[in-house]
Amino acid sequence: MEIGIVSREVVRPSSLNVHLLKPFKISLLDQLTPTTFAPLVLFYPMKSTHLKGTQISTQLKESLSKTLEHFYPLAGRVRDNLIINDYDEGVPYIETRVNTHLLEFLQNRPMELLNQCLPYPPFSHQPNPHQVPQVAVQLNTFDCGGIALGLSFSHKINDGATTSAFLRSWAANSRGAYHKAVKYKNLSEASMIFPPQNPSPNHHLSVMEKIWFREAKYKTRRFVFDAKAIATLRSECKGKGVPNPTRIEALSAFILKSAMLASRSTASSRFVLHQAVNLRRLTEPRLSPCSVGNLFLWATAAYNMEHAAEMELHGLVARMKQAVGKINSEYLKTLHGDEGFPKVCEYIKRIEDVSAHKNLEAFTFSSWVKFGFNEVDFGWGNPIWSGIFGEVGSNSFRNLTFFKETRSANYDNAVEAWVTLDEKIMSVLEHDPQFLAFASPNPSILLFDVCRF
């Protein structure tokens, strides 16, 4: 399969008034977030539309331009790790042709091909933040007319909730449902609660970069957990302090334990779990889902090798819930305002200290199951499948797992786990019969909509 670039251009906000807006202040949490690209690829068969290739691209570009009127920070560039301005820099927009049919592409379980559908490498450290766009688009058109919309979102100001709000708004503008497009006026409320520091706290950013990224060889694999496997794991996770574990808690604990056991072939003797916690529902008053920025903190729990061998799943979940529970409304109040900066520094120091062990392996978990990425309708129906990425580079976000829902006809109410691990750990995990008793490795993408092509 070959993907050839047809054109490159830049999409800018449709209104000239955007360029007159004041610089957008990023929040303190954004200042402490390293610059890397979070990926997403949405697949559409395009059988329910009369639009042709050029019309599809025109509709996407025009609606993107309109969406950037409201989400104007996503058109700009970060300056001095303090603000975003230069909104006329815009969004890179690439068009490609793929010399195969979408059905054939999906039937071949395209993990290793997904990165070719993306405008930027996923989760690699970007050393020049001032040059990085906040979002980039790649429209990949297959021989059959189907498309894969590849998206790269800079994590500097985009977390999962920001990405979801932006995509819902763009899709609504594309299909003409303008009343459903986001019109939230206070995009910058994150910086009001967590004001940026001037000068920028570059030392603390450097600490976070060392925690996020590590030079190593990684492998990414997609595992699907069906409803029966999830129910069994949730039952095994029940215990003292864990009366009703969620599916994400159960899956996180199971993958964590399996990965720790797989690490016995390495020198690792201590493990750290980092679990992303969405802050929007915890602030008082609640922040809007449309707030732009990284409104999450890492809940952190440490484990030793003996925990991997001896601790039951409910014990892992209990320790995980204890860590997550510490990030609550009362704790967040101590981080608010300029006076909250010392407390944020303490938070960074705790993560640094727990990550300083010589033979440490860190595992990070993030759930995308409620962000609605399988329901992004630009006017030609929901995507038949959404992928994340294939492989990451050598200097990338270490040992990262994403959870997302799947629309597979064979896996109703299933959850996909996109697991990136050090290749030595993954080579053990992907052949572990106890792990594979629950996890299906990269099963065929058999969807009702695809099969009708």
XYZ file of C-alpha atoms in Angstrom:
453
model
C 0.000 0.000 0.000
C 1.225 3.485 -0.851
C 0.013 6.846 0.413
C 0.976 9.753 -1.835
C 0.664 13.411 -0.893
C -1.547 15.357 -3.322
C -1.508 18.802 -1.722
C -0.509 20.811 1.328
C -2.169 24.008 2.498
C -3.117 25.937 5.617
C -6.669 26.502 6.897
C -7.181 29.741 8.822
C -10.133 31.151 10.791
C -12.802 32.443 8.419
C -13.273 35.740 10.262
C -10.610 38.430 10.132
C -11.793 39.563 13.558
C -10.026 36.569 15.114
C -6.665 38.092 14.248
C -7.561 41.141 16.342
C -8.138 39.104 19.499
C -5.787 39.344 22.444
C -3.198 36.610 22.983
C -4.714 33.546 24.624
C -3.224 32.798 28.040
C -2.407 29.159 28.589
C -2.870 27.783 32.098
C -0.193 26.732 34.555
C -1.102 23.102 33.845
C -0.475 23.748 30.127
C 2.878 25.324 30.953
C 3.862 22.105 32.714
C 2.680 19.856 29.855
C 5.323 18.726 27.350
C 4.706 19.283 23.646
C 3.766 16.125 21.762
C 1.056 15.100 19.300
C -1.943 12.996 20.343
C -3.307 11.161 17.280
C -6.705 10.000 16.031
C -7.763 8.469 12.710
C -11.466 8.350 11.758
C -12.585 6.022 8.926
C -15.642 6.740 6.756
C -16.832 4.561 3.812
C -18.634 7.571 2.219
C -21.386 5.346 0.795
C -24.178 7.479 2.256
C -23.224 10.722 0.525
C -23.382 12.064 -3.002
C -20.270 14.147 -2.430
C -17.133 13.484 -4.454
C -13.520 13.812 -3.327
C -13.023 17.509 -3.994
C -16.426 18.361 -2.529
C -15.638 16.402 0.631
C -12.359 18.243 1.065
C -13.966 21.628 0.414
C -16.703 20.926 2.972
C -14.138 19.868 5.570
C -11.930 22.909 4.984
C -14.760 25.440 5.012
C -16.293 24.018 8.190
C -12.858 23.789 9.827
C -12.262 27.452 9.018
C -15.610 28.360 10.565
C -14.891 26.251 13.663
C -11.571 28.038 14.160
C -13.511 31.304 14.563
C -14.573 30.004 17.965
C -11.686 27.658 18.770
C -9.219 30.337 17.702
C -6.383 29.197 20.046
C -6.100 26.043 17.940
C -5.117 28.197 14.957
C -2.226 29.897 16.771
C 1.228 29.071 18.066
C 2.634 28.963 21.612
C 4.970 31.813 22.509
C 7.384 31.723 25.483
C 5.303 28.974 27.122
C 2.919 31.740 28.249
C 0.470 32.615 25.500
C -0.910 31.604 22.124
C -1.184 34.181 19.375
C -0.452 34.529 15.634
C -3.831 33.016 14.805
C -3.181 33.456 11.088
C -0.586 30.653 11.310
C -3.572 28.325 10.970
C -3.978 24.560 10.733
C -1.846 22.473 8.327
C -4.120 20.533 5.969
C -2.704 17.687 3.877
C -4.489 15.638 1.226
C -3.303 12.193 0.129
C -4.390 9.320 -2.113
C -4.227 5.719 -0.910
C -3.881 3.109 -3.654
C -6.141 0.517 -2.077
C -9.760 0.134 -0.966
C -10.851 1.025 2.535
C -12.308 -2.468 3.115
C -9.016 -4.093 2.172
C -7.107 -1.663 4.375
C -9.268 -2.475 7.408
C -9.298 -6.229 6.797
C -5.515 -6.233 6.961
C -5.611 -4.992 10.583
C -3.698 -1.843 9.736
C -1.805 -1.132 12.975
C 1.562 -0.582 11.327
C -0.019 1.573 8.594
C -1.928 4.004 10.802
C 0.970 6.414 11.258
C 1.054 6.996 7.484
C -2.473 8.413 7.813
C -1.307 11.033 10.331
C 0.233 14.455 9.627
C 2.732 14.197 12.538
C 4.448 11.334 14.423
C 2.420 10.321 17.501
C 3.577 10.982 21.053
C 7.138 11.897 20.126
C 8.789 14.737 22.004
C 8.623 18.003 20.055
C 11.651 20.124 21.067
C 10.480 23.376 19.391
C 7.004 24.182 20.789
C 6.857 27.608 19.120
C 6.856 25.916 15.692
C 4.183 23.334 16.509
C 0.582 23.770 15.273
C -2.134 23.048 17.828
C -3.911 20.756 15.391
C -3.063 19.313 11.969
C -5.283 17.434 9.507
C -4.556 14.795 6.880
C -7.379 13.709 4.555
C -6.564 10.283 3.119
C -8.795 9.224 0.192
C -8.938 5.551 -0.832
C -9.515 4.219 -4.354
C -13.108 3.325 -3.432
C -13.875 6.895 -2.308
C -13.748 6.073 1.398
C -11.654 8.336 3.602
C -9.484 8.232 6.694
C -9.303 11.547 8.500
C -5.965 11.669 10.322
C -5.710 14.198 13.138
C -2.743 15.298 15.246
C -3.525 17.414 18.321
C -0.767 19.177 20.204
C -0.999 18.092 23.833
C 0.261 21.532 24.829
C -3.311 22.836 25.003
C -5.428 19.836 23.971
C -6.526 17.135 26.358
C -9.171 14.558 25.448
C -12.105 16.756 26.468
C -10.814 19.738 24.450
C -10.316 17.478 21.434
C -13.820 16.050 21.798
C -15.446 19.504 22.019
C -13.506 20.736 18.992
C -14.411 17.703 16.863
C -18.097 17.877 17.840
C -18.184 21.532 16.851
C -16.331 20.980 13.560
C -18.614 18.057 12.675
C -21.760 20.082 13.490
C -20.584 22.960 11.272
C -19.775 20.509 8.476
C -23.228 18.917 8.418
C -25.012 22.260 8.775
C -26.177 21.726 12.360
C -24.853 25.116 13.420
C -27.026 25.209 16.551
C -25.058 22.198 17.871
C -21.664 23.782 17.312
C -19.914 24.868 20.487
C -20.467 28.560 21.244
C -18.981 28.592 24.735
C -17.676 32.102 25.373
C -15.101 31.534 28.109
C -12.567 29.182 26.516
C -9.833 30.573 28.765
C -11.391 29.788 32.149
C -8.608 27.263 32.854
C -6.039 30.068 32.987
C -8.282 32.015 35.366
C -8.287 29.163 37.875
C -4.720 28.011 37.205
C -3.006 31.257 36.099
C 0.278 30.926 34.195
C 3.573 31.832 35.792
C 5.724 34.561 34.263
C 8.522 33.775 33.780
C 7.628 30.284 32.650
C 8.419 27.457 35.128
C 10.811 25.803 32.691
C 12.578 23.739 35.346
C 9.327 22.029 36.288
C 8.477 21.526 32.608
C 11.856 19.832 32.161
C 11.025 17.501 35.049
C 7.748 16.519 33.397
C 9.504 15.913 30.074
C 11.869 13.469 31.764
C 8.893 11.678 33.331
C 6.869 11.541 30.104
C 9.589 10.611 27.619
C 12.302 7.997 27.629
C 14.688 6.805 24.949
C 13.820 3.150 24.293
C 12.407 0.773 21.705
C 8.643 0.482 22.020
C 5.916 -1.715 20.581
C 2.246 -0.766 20.278
C -0.464 -3.409 20.222
C -4.261 -3.254 20.104
C -6.148 -5.626 22.386
C -9.925 -5.978 22.552
C -11.718 -7.006 25.748
C -15.245 -8.257 25.094
C -18.186 -7.862 27.481
C -17.667 -11.304 29.045
C -13.976 -10.668 29.752
C -14.759 -7.261 31.257
C -17.494 -8.704 33.497
C -15.157 -11.457 34.729
C -12.345 -9.002 35.484
C -14.699 -6.635 37.281
C -15.861 -9.539 39.442
C -12.242 -10.489 40.236
C -11.503 -6.884 41.216
C -14.223 -6.775 43.864
C -12.976 -6.825 47.415
C -12.429 -4.754 50.527
C -12.780 -1.087 49.595
C -13.724 -1.976 46.010
C -17.418 -2.968 46.028
C -18.157 -2.025 42.419
C -15.067 -1.466 40.242
C -15.587 0.242 36.906
C -14.590 -1.471 33.697
C -11.658 0.942 33.260
C -10.428 0.266 36.803
C -10.625 -3.479 36.197
C -8.872 -3.310 32.832
C -6.183 -0.967 34.151
C -5.419 -3.261 37.071
C -5.325 -6.340 34.846
C -3.008 -4.755 32.266
C -0.853 -3.250 35.010
C -0.399 -6.583 36.777
C 0.257 -8.396 33.509
C 2.824 -5.793 32.442
C 4.564 -5.903 35.826
C 4.844 -9.683 35.607
C 6.119 -9.381 32.043
C 8.804 -7.006 33.338
C 10.501 -9.812 35.275
C 12.687 -10.359 32.204
C 14.098 -6.844 32.750
C 15.927 -5.351 35.711
C 12.803 -3.496 36.876
C 11.998 -3.891 40.561
C 9.710 -0.914 41.154
C 6.661 0.231 39.224
C 4.656 3.430 39.081
C 1.106 3.842 37.818
C 0.086 7.217 36.390
C -3.689 7.560 35.916
C -5.069 10.672 34.198
C -7.833 12.353 36.245
C -10.186 14.817 34.519
C -10.487 17.948 36.668
C -13.539 19.499 34.981
C -16.013 17.564 37.102
C -14.073 18.253 40.309
C -13.725 22.044 40.267
C -16.242 24.239 42.081
C -18.004 25.483 40.086
C -17.541 22.816 37.435
C -15.503 23.754 34.406
C -17.121 23.420 31.018
C -16.172 20.419 28.848
C -15.379 23.071 26.230
C -12.633 24.721 28.285
C -9.417 24.696 26.264
C -6.395 23.217 27.977
C -4.943 20.304 29.889
C -7.398 20.059 32.736
C -6.133 16.843 34.240
C -3.651 15.691 36.852
C -1.814 12.412 37.228
C -2.858 10.192 40.122
C 0.240 8.185 41.044
C 0.648 4.873 42.857
C 3.863 2.920 43.423
C 4.272 -0.866 43.491
C 7.159 -3.272 44.069
C 7.837 -6.501 42.198
C 6.383 -8.542 45.052
C 3.089 -6.705 44.521
C 2.980 -8.027 40.981
C 3.320 -11.612 42.131
C 1.263 -11.501 45.334
C -1.292 -8.666 45.161
C -4.746 -9.594 43.912
C -6.464 -7.409 41.340
C -8.727 -5.833 43.950
C -5.628 -4.767 45.886
C -4.225 -3.044 42.813
C -7.565 -1.317 42.220
C -7.819 -0.272 45.868
C -4.411 1.402 45.733
C -5.337 3.011 42.399
C -8.621 4.353 43.791
C -6.802 5.690 46.842
C -4.446 7.676 44.582
C -7.287 8.971 42.411
C -9.346 9.869 45.487
C -6.659 12.265 46.699
C -7.357 14.466 43.671
C -10.665 15.869 44.868
C -12.422 19.227 45.048
C -10.783 20.208 48.329
C -7.305 19.427 46.996
C -7.945 21.384 43.797
C -8.860 24.472 45.826
C -5.303 24.512 47.185
C -3.991 24.740 43.602
C -6.154 27.704 42.562
C -4.778 31.162 41.840
C -1.248 32.478 42.077
C -1.006 31.233 45.650
C -1.549 27.685 44.341
C 1.782 27.575 42.491
C 3.792 26.233 45.475
C 1.248 23.402 45.853
C 1.569 22.581 42.152
C 5.351 22.492 42.637
C 4.819 19.997 45.475
C 2.693 17.873 43.125
C 5.496 17.866 40.526
C 8.067 17.033 43.217
C 6.026 14.040 44.414
C 5.860 12.635 40.893
C 9.583 13.284 40.439
C 10.456 11.542 43.706
C 8.323 8.476 43.030
C 9.840 8.245 39.529
C 13.452 8.527 40.675
C 14.037 4.850 41.470
C 16.959 3.354 39.542
C 15.149 0.253 38.249
C 11.776 1.919 37.700
C 9.144 1.121 35.092
C 6.266 3.604 34.783
C 2.892 2.744 33.235
C 0.408 5.441 32.191
C -3.328 4.950 31.626
C -5.880 7.273 30.006
C -9.505 6.580 29.117
C -11.136 7.951 25.968
C -14.320 5.893 26.271
C -16.603 8.862 27.056
C -15.251 11.329 24.497
C -17.533 10.210 21.669
C -14.865 9.740 19.003
C -17.001 7.016 17.381
C -19.842 9.529 16.925
C -18.119 12.319 14.969
C -20.549 12.869 12.055
C -19.425 15.418 9.443
C -22.570 14.810 7.388
C -21.868 11.316 6.078
C -22.561 9.261 9.192
C -20.448 8.131 12.113
C -17.009 6.646 11.508
C -17.069 2.894 11.000
C -13.887 2.640 13.043
C -11.450 4.916 14.810
C -7.776 4.135 15.225
C -5.130 5.830 17.321
C -1.620 5.038 16.093
C 0.752 2.285 15.034
C 4.220 2.597 16.525
C 5.877 5.422 18.431
C 9.426 6.651 17.967
C 12.372 5.934 20.231
C 12.028 9.165 22.277
C 8.336 8.879 23.061
C 5.777 8.791 25.838
C 6.725 5.683 27.777
C 4.480 2.670 28.480
C 1.173 4.288 27.581
C -2.276 2.669 27.454
C -5.419 4.221 25.987
C -8.906 2.800 26.343
C -11.581 3.442 23.719
C -14.889 1.930 22.758
C -15.202 -0.137 19.617
C -18.078 -0.402 17.142
C -17.210 -3.934 16.019
C -20.236 -6.135 15.319
C -18.391 -9.082 16.842
C -17.538 -7.222 20.046
C -20.660 -5.552 21.435
C -19.935 -3.411 24.525
C -16.245 -4.144 24.141
C -13.303 -1.910 24.990
C -10.130 -1.544 22.944
C -6.852 -1.130 24.815
C -4.064 0.467 22.780
C -0.994 -0.569 24.729
C 2.519 0.805 24.138
C 5.310 -0.859 26.109
C 9.038 -1.322 26.052
C 9.532 -3.981 23.375
C 11.051 -6.463 25.854
C 7.977 -6.230 28.071
C 5.559 -6.357 25.152
C 7.244 -9.424 23.652
C 6.386 -11.276 26.874
C 2.923 -9.790 27.374
C 1.591 -10.489 23.886
C 2.411 -14.190 24.271
C 1.221 -14.581 27.864
C -1.612 -17.172 27.852
C -3.109 -15.791 31.076
C -3.307 -12.329 29.520
C -4.639 -13.642 26.215
C -7.382 -15.549 28.027
C -9.075 -12.152 28.398
C -7.515 -9.996 25.674
C -7.989 -10.594 21.932
C -4.866 -9.343 20.082
C -5.785 -7.020 17.202
C -8.880 -8.900 16.000
C -10.263 -8.277 12.539
C -12.211 -5.061 12.115
C -15.469 -6.638 10.960
C -18.217 -4.043 10.968
C -21.732 -4.304 9.609
C -21.300 -1.063 7.681
C -18.032 -2.200 6.092
C -19.356 -5.572 5.051
C -22.054 -3.895 2.943
C -19.505 -2.144 0.697
